[in-house]
CSV table of C-alpha atoms and ligand atoms in Angstrom, one decimal:
chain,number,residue,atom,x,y,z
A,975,UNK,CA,65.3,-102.5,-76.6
A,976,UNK,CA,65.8,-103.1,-72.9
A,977,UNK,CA,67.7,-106.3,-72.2
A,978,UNK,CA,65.6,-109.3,-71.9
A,979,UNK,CA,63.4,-110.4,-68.8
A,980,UNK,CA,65.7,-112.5,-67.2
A,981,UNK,CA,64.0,-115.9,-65.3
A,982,UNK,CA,66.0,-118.5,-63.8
A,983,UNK,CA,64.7,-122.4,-63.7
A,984,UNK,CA,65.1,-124.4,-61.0
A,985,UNK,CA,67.1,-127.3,-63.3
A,986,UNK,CA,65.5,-130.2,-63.9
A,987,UNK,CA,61.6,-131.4,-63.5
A,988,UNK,CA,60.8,-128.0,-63.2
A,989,UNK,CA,63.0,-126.5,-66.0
A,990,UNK,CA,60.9,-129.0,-68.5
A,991,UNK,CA,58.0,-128.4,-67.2
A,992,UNK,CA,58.1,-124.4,-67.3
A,993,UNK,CA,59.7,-125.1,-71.4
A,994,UNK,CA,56.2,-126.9,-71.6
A,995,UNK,CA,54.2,-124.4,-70.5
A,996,UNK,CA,56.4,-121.4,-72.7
A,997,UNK,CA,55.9,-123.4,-75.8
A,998,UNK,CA,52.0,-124.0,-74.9
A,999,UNK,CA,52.0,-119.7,-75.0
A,1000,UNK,CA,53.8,-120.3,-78.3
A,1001,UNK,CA,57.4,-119.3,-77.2
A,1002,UNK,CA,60.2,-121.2,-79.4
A,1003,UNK,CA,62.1,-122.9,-76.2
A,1004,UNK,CA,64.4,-124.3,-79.2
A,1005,UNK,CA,67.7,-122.8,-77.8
A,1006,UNK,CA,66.3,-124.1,-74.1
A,1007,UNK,CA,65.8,-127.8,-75.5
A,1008,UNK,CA,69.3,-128.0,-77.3
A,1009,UNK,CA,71.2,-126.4,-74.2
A,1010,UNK,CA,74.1,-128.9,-74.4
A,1011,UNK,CA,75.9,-127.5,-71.2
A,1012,UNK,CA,75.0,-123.7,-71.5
A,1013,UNK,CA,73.4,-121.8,-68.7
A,1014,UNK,CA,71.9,-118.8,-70.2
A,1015,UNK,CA,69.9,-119.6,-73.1
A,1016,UNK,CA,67.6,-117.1,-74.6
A,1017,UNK,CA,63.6,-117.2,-76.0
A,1018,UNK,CA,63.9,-114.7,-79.0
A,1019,UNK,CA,60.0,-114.2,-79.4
A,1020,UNK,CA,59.4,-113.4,-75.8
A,1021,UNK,CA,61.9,-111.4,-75.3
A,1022,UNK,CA,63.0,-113.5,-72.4
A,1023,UNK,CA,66.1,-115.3,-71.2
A,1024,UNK,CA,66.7,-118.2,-69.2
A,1025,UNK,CA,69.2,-118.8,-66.5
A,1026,UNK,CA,69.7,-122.3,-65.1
A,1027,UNK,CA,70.6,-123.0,-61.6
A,1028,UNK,CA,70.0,-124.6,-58.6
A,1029,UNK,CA,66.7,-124.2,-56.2
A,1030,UNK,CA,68.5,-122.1,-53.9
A,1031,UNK,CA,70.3,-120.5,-56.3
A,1032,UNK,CA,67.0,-119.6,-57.9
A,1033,UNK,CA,66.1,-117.4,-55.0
A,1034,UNK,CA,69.3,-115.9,-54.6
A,1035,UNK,CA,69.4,-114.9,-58.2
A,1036,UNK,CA,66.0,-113.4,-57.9
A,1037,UNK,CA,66.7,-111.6,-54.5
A,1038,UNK,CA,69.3,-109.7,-55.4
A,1039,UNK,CA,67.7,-108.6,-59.0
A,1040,UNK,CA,70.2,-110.3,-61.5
A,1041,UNK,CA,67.0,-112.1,-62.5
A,1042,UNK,CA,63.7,-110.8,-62.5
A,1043,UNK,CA,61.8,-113.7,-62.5
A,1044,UNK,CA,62.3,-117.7,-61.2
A,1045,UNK,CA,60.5,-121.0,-61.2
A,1046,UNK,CA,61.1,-122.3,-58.0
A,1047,UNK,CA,59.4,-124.8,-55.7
A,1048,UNK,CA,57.3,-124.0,-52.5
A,1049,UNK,CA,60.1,-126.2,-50.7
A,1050,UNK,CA,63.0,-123.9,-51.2
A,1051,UNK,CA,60.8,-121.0,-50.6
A,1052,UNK,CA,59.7,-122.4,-47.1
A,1053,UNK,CA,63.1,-123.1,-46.1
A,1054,UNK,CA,64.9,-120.2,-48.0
A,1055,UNK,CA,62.3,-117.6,-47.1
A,1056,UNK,CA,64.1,-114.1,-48.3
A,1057,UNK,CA,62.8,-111.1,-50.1
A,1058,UNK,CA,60.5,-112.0,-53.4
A,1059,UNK,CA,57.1,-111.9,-54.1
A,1060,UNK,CA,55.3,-115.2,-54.9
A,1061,UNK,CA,53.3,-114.4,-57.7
A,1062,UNK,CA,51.8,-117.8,-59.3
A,1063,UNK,CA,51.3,-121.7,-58.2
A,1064,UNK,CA,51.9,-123.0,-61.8
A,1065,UNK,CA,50.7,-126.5,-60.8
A,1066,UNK,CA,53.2,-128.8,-61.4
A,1067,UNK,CA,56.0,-130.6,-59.5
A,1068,UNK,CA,53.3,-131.2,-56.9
A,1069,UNK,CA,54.3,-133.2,-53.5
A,1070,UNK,CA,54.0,-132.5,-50.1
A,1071,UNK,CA,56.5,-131.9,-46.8
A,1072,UNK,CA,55.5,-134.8,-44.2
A,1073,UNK,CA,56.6,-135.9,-40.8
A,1074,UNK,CA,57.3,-139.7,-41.2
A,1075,UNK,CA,58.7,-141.9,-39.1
A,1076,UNK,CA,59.2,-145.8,-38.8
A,1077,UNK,CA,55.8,-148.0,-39.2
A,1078,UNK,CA,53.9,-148.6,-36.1
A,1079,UNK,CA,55.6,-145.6,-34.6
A,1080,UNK,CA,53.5,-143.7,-31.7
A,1081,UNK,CA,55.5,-140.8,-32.7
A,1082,UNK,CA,54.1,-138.4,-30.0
A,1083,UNK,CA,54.3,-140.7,-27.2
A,1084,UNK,CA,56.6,-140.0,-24.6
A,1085,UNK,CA,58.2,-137.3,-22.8
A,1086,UNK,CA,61.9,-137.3,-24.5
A,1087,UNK,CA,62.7,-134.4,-27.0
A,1088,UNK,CA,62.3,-135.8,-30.2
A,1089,UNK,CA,65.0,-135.8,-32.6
A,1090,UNK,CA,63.9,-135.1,-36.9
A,1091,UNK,CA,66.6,-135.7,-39.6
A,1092,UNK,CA,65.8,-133.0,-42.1
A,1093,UNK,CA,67.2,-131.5,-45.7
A,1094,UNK,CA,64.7,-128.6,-45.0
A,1095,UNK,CA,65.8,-127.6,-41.0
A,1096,UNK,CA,63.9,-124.3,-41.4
A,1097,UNK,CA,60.6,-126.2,-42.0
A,1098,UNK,CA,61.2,-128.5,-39.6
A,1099,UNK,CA,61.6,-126.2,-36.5
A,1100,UNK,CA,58.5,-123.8,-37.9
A,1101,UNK,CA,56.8,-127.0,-37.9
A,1102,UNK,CA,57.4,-128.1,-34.2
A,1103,UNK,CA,57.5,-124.6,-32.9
A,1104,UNK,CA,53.8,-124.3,-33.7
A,1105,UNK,CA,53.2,-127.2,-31.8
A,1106,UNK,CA,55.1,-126.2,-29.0
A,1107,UNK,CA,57.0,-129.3,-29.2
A,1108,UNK,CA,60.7,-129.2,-28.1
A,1109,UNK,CA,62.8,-131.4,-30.9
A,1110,UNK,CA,66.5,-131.5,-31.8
A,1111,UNK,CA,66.6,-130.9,-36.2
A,1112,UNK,CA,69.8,-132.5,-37.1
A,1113,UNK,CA,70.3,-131.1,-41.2
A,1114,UNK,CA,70.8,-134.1,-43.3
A,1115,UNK,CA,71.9,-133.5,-46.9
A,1116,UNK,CA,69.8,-136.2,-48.5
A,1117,UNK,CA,68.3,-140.0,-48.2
A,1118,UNK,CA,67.0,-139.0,-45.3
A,1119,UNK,CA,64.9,-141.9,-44.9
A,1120,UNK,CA,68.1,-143.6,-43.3
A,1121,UNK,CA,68.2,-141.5,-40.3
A,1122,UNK,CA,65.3,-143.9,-38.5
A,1123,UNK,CA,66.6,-146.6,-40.1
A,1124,UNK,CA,70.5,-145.9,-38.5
A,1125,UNK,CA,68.8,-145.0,-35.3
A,1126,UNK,CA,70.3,-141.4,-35.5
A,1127,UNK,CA,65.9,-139.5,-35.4
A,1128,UNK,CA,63.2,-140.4,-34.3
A,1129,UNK,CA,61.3,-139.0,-37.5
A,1130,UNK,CA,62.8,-136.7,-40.8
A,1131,UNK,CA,60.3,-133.9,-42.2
A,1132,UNK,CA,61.2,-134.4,-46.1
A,1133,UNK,CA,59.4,-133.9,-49.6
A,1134,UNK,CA,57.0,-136.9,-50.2
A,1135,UNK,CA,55.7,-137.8,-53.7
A,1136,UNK,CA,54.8,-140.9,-54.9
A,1137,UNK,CA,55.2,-142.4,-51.1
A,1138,UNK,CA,57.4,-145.5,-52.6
A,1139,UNK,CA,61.0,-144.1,-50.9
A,1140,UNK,CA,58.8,-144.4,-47.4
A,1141,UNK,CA,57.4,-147.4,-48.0
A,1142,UNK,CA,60.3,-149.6,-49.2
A,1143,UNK,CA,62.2,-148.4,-46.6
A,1144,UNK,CA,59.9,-149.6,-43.8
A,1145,UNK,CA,58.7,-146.1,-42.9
A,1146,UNK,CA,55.2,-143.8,-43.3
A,1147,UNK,CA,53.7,-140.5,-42.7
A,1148,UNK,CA,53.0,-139.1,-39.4
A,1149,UNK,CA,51.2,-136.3,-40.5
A,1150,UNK,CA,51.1,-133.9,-43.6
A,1151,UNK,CA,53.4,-130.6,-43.0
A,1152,UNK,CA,52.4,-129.0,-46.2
A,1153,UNK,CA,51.3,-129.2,-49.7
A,1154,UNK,CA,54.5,-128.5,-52.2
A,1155,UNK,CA,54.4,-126.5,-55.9
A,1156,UNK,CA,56.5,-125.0,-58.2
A,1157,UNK,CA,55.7,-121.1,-57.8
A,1158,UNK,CA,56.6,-118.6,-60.0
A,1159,UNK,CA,58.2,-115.7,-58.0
A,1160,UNK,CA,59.6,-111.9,-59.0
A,1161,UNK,CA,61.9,-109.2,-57.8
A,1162,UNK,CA,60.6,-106.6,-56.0
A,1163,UNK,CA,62.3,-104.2,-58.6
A,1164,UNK,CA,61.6,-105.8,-61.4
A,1165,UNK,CA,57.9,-106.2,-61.0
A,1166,UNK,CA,58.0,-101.9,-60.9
A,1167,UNK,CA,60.2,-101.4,-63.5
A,1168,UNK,CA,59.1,-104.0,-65.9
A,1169,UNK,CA,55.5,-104.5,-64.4
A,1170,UNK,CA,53.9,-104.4,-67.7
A,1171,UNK,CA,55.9,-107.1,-69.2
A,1172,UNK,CA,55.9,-109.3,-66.6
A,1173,UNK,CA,52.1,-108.5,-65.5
A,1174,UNK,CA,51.6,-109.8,-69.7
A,1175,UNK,CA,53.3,-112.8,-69.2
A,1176,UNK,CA,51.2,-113.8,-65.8
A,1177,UNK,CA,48.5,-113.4,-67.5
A,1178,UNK,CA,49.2,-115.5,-70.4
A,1179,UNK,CA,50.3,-118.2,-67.8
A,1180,UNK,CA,47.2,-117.7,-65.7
A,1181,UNK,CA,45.2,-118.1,-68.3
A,1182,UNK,CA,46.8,-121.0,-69.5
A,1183,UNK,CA,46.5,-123.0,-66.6
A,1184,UNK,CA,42.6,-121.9,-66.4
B,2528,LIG,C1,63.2,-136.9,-52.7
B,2528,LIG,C2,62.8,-136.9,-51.2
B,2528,LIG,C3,62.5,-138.4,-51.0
B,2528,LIG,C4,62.0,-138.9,-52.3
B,2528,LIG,C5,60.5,-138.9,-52.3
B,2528,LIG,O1,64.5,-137.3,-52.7
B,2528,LIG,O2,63.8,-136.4,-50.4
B,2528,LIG,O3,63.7,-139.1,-50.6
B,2528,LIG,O4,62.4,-137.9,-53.3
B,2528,LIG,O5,59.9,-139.4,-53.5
B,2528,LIG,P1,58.8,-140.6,-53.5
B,2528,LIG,O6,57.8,-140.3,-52.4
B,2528,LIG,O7,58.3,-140.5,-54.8
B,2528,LIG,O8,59.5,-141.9,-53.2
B,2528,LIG,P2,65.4,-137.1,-54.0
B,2528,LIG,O9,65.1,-138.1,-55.0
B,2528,LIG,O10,65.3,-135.7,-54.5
B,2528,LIG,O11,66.9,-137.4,-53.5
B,2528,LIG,P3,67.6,-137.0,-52.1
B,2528,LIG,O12,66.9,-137.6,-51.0
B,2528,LIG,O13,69.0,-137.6,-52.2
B,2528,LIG,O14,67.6,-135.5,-52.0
């Protein structure tokens, strides 16, 4: 038998919420739930295994073919970009990119170059560019709601949810960037040489989430 299809899960929210949806198809995510601190963890009855890692690991790991297959959000892919095909939305981890700034801001008032605090400079920039708007992205590496706060931007472009990290820190959104998912993505490779086991598996998660 070939080796098993290898898919690495962004760790965390998304990791549980993929096991979730394995063990809906009736894959035993046993070994997954009782990981202690292992990495590589297989699903016997799928013939699958699953690597653990970090978003942006997720795509590097699925870029260069050591895994054929990753759960990773639409965040990392917007800001990562790189070669992969995005094959499904699977729904969950759901939250959006948003300029925000501090309450009562006019945020596009004015002639001055703006300055955005940002985790995700990539986005940022695409974000501006299409607007034409000239802004200086200075990458912050989280809590980036206190770059308004500390007077260092003007506004941050970052990953929105519930809205209750804006709004306790005296700050709200400017406008919507772009609506945020986890997305199951493939390598280019793998999705010839092992199409009809991963085209079997999209299918029982497509139908799934029918
Ligand atoms: C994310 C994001 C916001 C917060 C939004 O940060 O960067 O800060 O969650 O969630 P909310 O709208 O539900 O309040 P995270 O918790 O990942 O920490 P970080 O800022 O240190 O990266």
């Amino acid at each position: 038998m070939e080796r098993p299809i290898r898919i690495a899960l962004t760790k965390g929210r998304l990791e549980k919420d993929t096991v979730g949806l394995f063990e809906s198809l009736g894959f035993d995510c046993t070994a997954v739930r009782d990981k202690g601190r292992k990495l590589i963890l297989p699903i016997p009855d799928g013939n699958m295994e699953v690597v653990l890692a970090k978003a942006n690991d997720v795509i590097t790991y699925v870029e260069h073919g050591v895994c054929d297959l990753g759960v990773v959000g639409k965040d990392t892919i917007m800001e990562m970009r790189g070669k992969f095909f995005e094959m499904v939305d699977l729904g969950f981890g759901r939250c959006k990119f948003a300029l925000a700034a501090k309450k009562g801001t006019d945020f596009y008032s004015g002639y001055g170059i703006k300055t955005i605090a940002t985790k995700y400079p990539n986005v940022a920039r695409t974000f501006f560019e299409k607007k034409g708007m000239d802004t200086e992205i200075i990458k912050i590496e989280g809590s980036v709601e206190l770059a308004p706060l500390l007077e260092l931007a003007d506004g941050i472009v970052d990953i929105v949810e519930t809205g209750t990290t804006l709004k306790e820190n005296g700050l709200e959104v400017i406008e919507d960037v772009a609506p945020i998912s986890a997305r199951l993505i493939a390598n280019t490779v793998s999705l010839k040489m092992r199409q009809a086991e991963i085209e079997k598996l999209i299918k029982m998660i497509e139908e799934k989430l029918r």
